[in-house]
PDB file of C-alpha atoms in Angstrom:
ATOM      1  CA  UNK A   1     -27.337 212.747 129.039  1.00 72.00           C
ATOM      2  CA  UNK A   2     -24.123 211.338 130.567  1.00 74.00           C
ATOM      3  CA  UNK A   3     -20.817 211.973 128.817  1.00 76.00           C
ATOM      4  CA  UNK A   4     -19.014 208.917 127.418  1.00 75.00           C
ATOM      5  CA  UNK A   5     -15.738 207.863 128.942  1.00 76.00           C
ATOM      6  CA  UNK A   6     -12.558 208.698 127.020  1.00 77.00           C
ATOM      7  CA  UNK A   7     -10.276 205.724 126.453  1.00 76.00           C
ATOM      8  CA  UNK A   8      -6.555 206.106 126.468  1.00 78.00           C
ATOM      9  CA  UNK A   9      -4.766 204.701 123.433  1.00 78.00           C
ATOM     10  CA  UNK A  10      -1.628 202.703 123.934  1.00 80.00           C
ATOM     11  CA  UNK A  11       1.560 204.211 122.535  1.00 80.00           C
ATOM     12  CA  UNK A  12       2.588 202.815 119.147  1.00 78.00           C
ATOM     13  CA  UNK A  13       5.953 201.093 119.062  1.00 76.00           C
ATOM     14  CA  UNK A  14       7.501 200.245 115.731  1.00 74.00           C
ATOM     15  CA  UNK A  15       8.588 196.645 115.239  1.00 70.00           C
ATOM     16  CA  UNK A  16      12.279 195.999 115.679  1.00 66.00           C
ATOM     17  CA  UNK A  17      14.166 196.252 112.411  1.00 63.00           C
ATOM     18  CA  UNK A  18      16.730 193.614 113.391  1.00 63.00           C
ATOM     19  CA  UNK A  19      14.166 190.816 113.064  1.00 65.00           C
ATOM     20  CA  UNK A  20      14.155 190.962 109.296  1.00 68.00           C
ATOM     21  CA  UNK A  21      17.129 189.734 107.355  1.00 73.00           C
ATOM     22  CA  UNK A  22      17.587 191.062 103.829  1.00 73.00           C
ATOM     23  CA  UNK A  23      17.107 188.557 101.067  1.00 77.00           C
ATOM     24  CA  UNK A  24      19.094 188.895  97.882  1.00 78.00           C
ATOM     25  CA  UNK A  25      17.012 188.483  94.773  1.00 74.00           C
ATOM     26  CA  UNK A  26      18.889 187.134  91.817  1.00 76.00           C
ATOM     27  CA  UNK A  27      18.447 189.563  88.984  1.00 71.00           C
ATOM     28  CA  UNK A  28      17.606 187.862  85.739  1.00 79.00           C
ATOM     29  CA  UNK A  29      19.174 189.074  82.573  1.00 84.00           C
ATOM     30  CA  UNK A  30      17.342 189.801  79.358  1.00 89.00           C
ATOM     31  CA  UNK A  31      15.491 187.007  77.591  1.00 89.00           C
ATOM     32  CA  UNK A  32      17.222 184.972  74.941  1.00 92.00           C
ATOM     33  CA  UNK A  33      16.454 186.178  71.410  1.00 93.00           C
ATOM     34  CA  UNK A  34      15.163 182.711  70.521  1.00 96.00           C
ATOM     35  CA  UNK A  35      12.551 182.972  73.297  1.00 95.00           C
ATOM     36  CA  UNK A  36      11.327 186.268  71.869  1.00 95.00           C
ATOM     37  CA  UNK A  37      11.201 184.801  68.355  1.00 96.00           C
ATOM     38  CA  UNK A  38       9.182 181.786  69.540  1.00 96.00           C
ATOM     39  CA  UNK A  39       6.831 184.015  71.545  1.00 96.00           C
ATOM     40  CA  UNK A  40       6.109 186.297  68.617  1.00 97.00           C
ATOM     41  CA  UNK A  41       5.956 183.341  66.228  1.00 97.00           C
ATOM     42  CA  UNK A  42       3.302 181.555  68.274  1.00 97.00           C
ATOM     43  CA  UNK A  43       1.149 184.684  68.386  1.00 97.00           C
ATOM     44  CA  UNK A  44       1.514 185.279  64.634  1.00 98.00           C
ATOM     45  CA  UNK A  45       0.748 181.622  63.822  1.00 98.00           C
ATOM     46  CA  UNK A  46      -2.423 181.831  65.943  1.00 97.00           C
ATOM     47  CA  UNK A  47      -3.502 184.987  64.146  1.00 97.00           C
ATOM     48  CA  UNK A  48      -2.681 183.462  60.752  1.00 97.00           C
ATOM     49  CA  UNK A  49      -4.686 180.338  61.667  1.00 95.00           C
ATOM     50  CA  UNK A  50      -7.771 182.448  62.344  1.00 95.00           C
ATOM     51  CA  UNK A  51      -7.305 184.545  59.189  1.00 96.00           C
ATOM     52  CA  UNK A  52      -6.894 181.459  56.996  1.00 95.00           C
ATOM     53  CA  UNK A  53      -9.935 179.906  58.650  1.00 94.00           C
ATOM     54  CA  UNK A  54     -12.051 182.930  57.785  1.00 94.00           C
ATOM     55  CA  UNK A  55     -10.761 183.306  54.227  1.00 95.00           C
ATOM     56  CA  UNK A  56     -10.317 179.732  53.005  1.00 94.00           C
ATOM     57  CA  UNK A  57     -11.400 177.443  55.848  1.00 89.00           C
ATOM     58  CA  UNK A  58     -14.020 175.687  53.727  1.00 90.00           C
ATOM     59  CA  UNK A  59     -11.526 174.926  50.927  1.00 93.00           C
ATOM     60  CA  UNK A  60      -8.909 173.274  53.154  1.00 91.00           C
ATOM     61  CA  UNK A  61     -10.033 169.718  53.991  1.00 92.00           C
ATOM     62  CA  UNK A  62      -8.594 169.334  57.496  1.00 92.00           C
ATOM     63  CA  UNK A  63      -9.760 172.800  58.542  1.00 91.00           C
ATOM     64  CA  UNK A  64     -13.262 172.078  57.272  1.00 91.00           C
ATOM     65  CA  UNK A  65     -13.280 168.855  59.328  1.00 93.00           C
ATOM     66  CA  UNK A  66     -12.289 170.756  62.490  1.00 93.00           C
ATOM     67  CA  UNK A  67     -15.214 173.165  62.189  1.00 90.00           C
ATOM     68  CA  UNK A  68     -15.465 175.514  65.154  1.00 91.00           C
ATOM     69  CA  UNK A  69     -12.399 173.982  66.803  1.00 94.00           C
ATOM     70  CA  UNK A  70     -10.369 176.221  64.493  1.00 93.00           C
ATOM     71  CA  UNK A  71     -11.284 179.138  66.752  1.00 95.00           C
ATOM     72  CA  UNK A  72     -10.060 177.246  69.810  1.00 96.00           C
ATOM     73  CA  UNK A  73      -6.771 176.380  68.086  1.00 95.00           C
ATOM     74  CA  UNK A  74      -6.152 179.939  66.897  1.00 96.00           C
ATOM     75  CA  UNK A  75      -7.030 181.552  70.200  1.00 97.00           C
ATOM     76  CA  UNK A  76      -5.052 178.941  72.178  1.00 97.00           C
ATOM     77  CA  UNK A  77      -1.951 179.737  70.134  1.00 97.00           C
ATOM     78  CA  UNK A  78      -2.394 183.464  70.625  1.00 97.00           C
ATOM     79  CA  UNK A  79      -3.019 183.083  74.365  1.00 97.00           C
ATOM     80  CA  UNK A  80       0.019 180.808  74.629  1.00 97.00           C
ATOM     81  CA  UNK A  81       2.155 183.553  73.120  1.00 96.00           C
ATOM     82  CA  UNK A  82       0.537 186.105  75.405  1.00 97.00           C
ATOM     83  CA  UNK A  83       1.319 183.986  78.457  1.00 97.00           C
ATOM     84  CA  UNK A  84       4.940 183.763  77.296  1.00 95.00           C
ATOM     85  CA  UNK A  85       5.175 187.552  77.510  1.00 95.00           C
ATOM     86  CA  UNK A  86       4.946 187.298  81.302  1.00 94.00           C
ATOM     87  CA  UNK A  87       8.369 185.613  81.403  1.00 89.00           C
ATOM     88  CA  UNK A  88       9.924 188.025  78.915  1.00 90.00           C
ATOM     89  CA  UNK A  89      12.572 190.323  80.340  1.00 88.00           C
TER      90      UNK A  89
END
């Protein structure tokens, strides 16, 4: 059986470092305390909405009219607060 030919590899050259210019990233400071309060408040209100729905949802007229939409409202509030955590520094 014939032996396969050996291929020569080209020599690796690193890209020139002078092509890239450094970019300054503006460092953001810590989040405002009001932002943190609103973030936590929205999550707690969403949780409270679901708890009240389970405990006394049938006794509260507007919650009884909403039916299963109460779950969407409660979870939307909690997810809204969770999404706010991504901007929290």
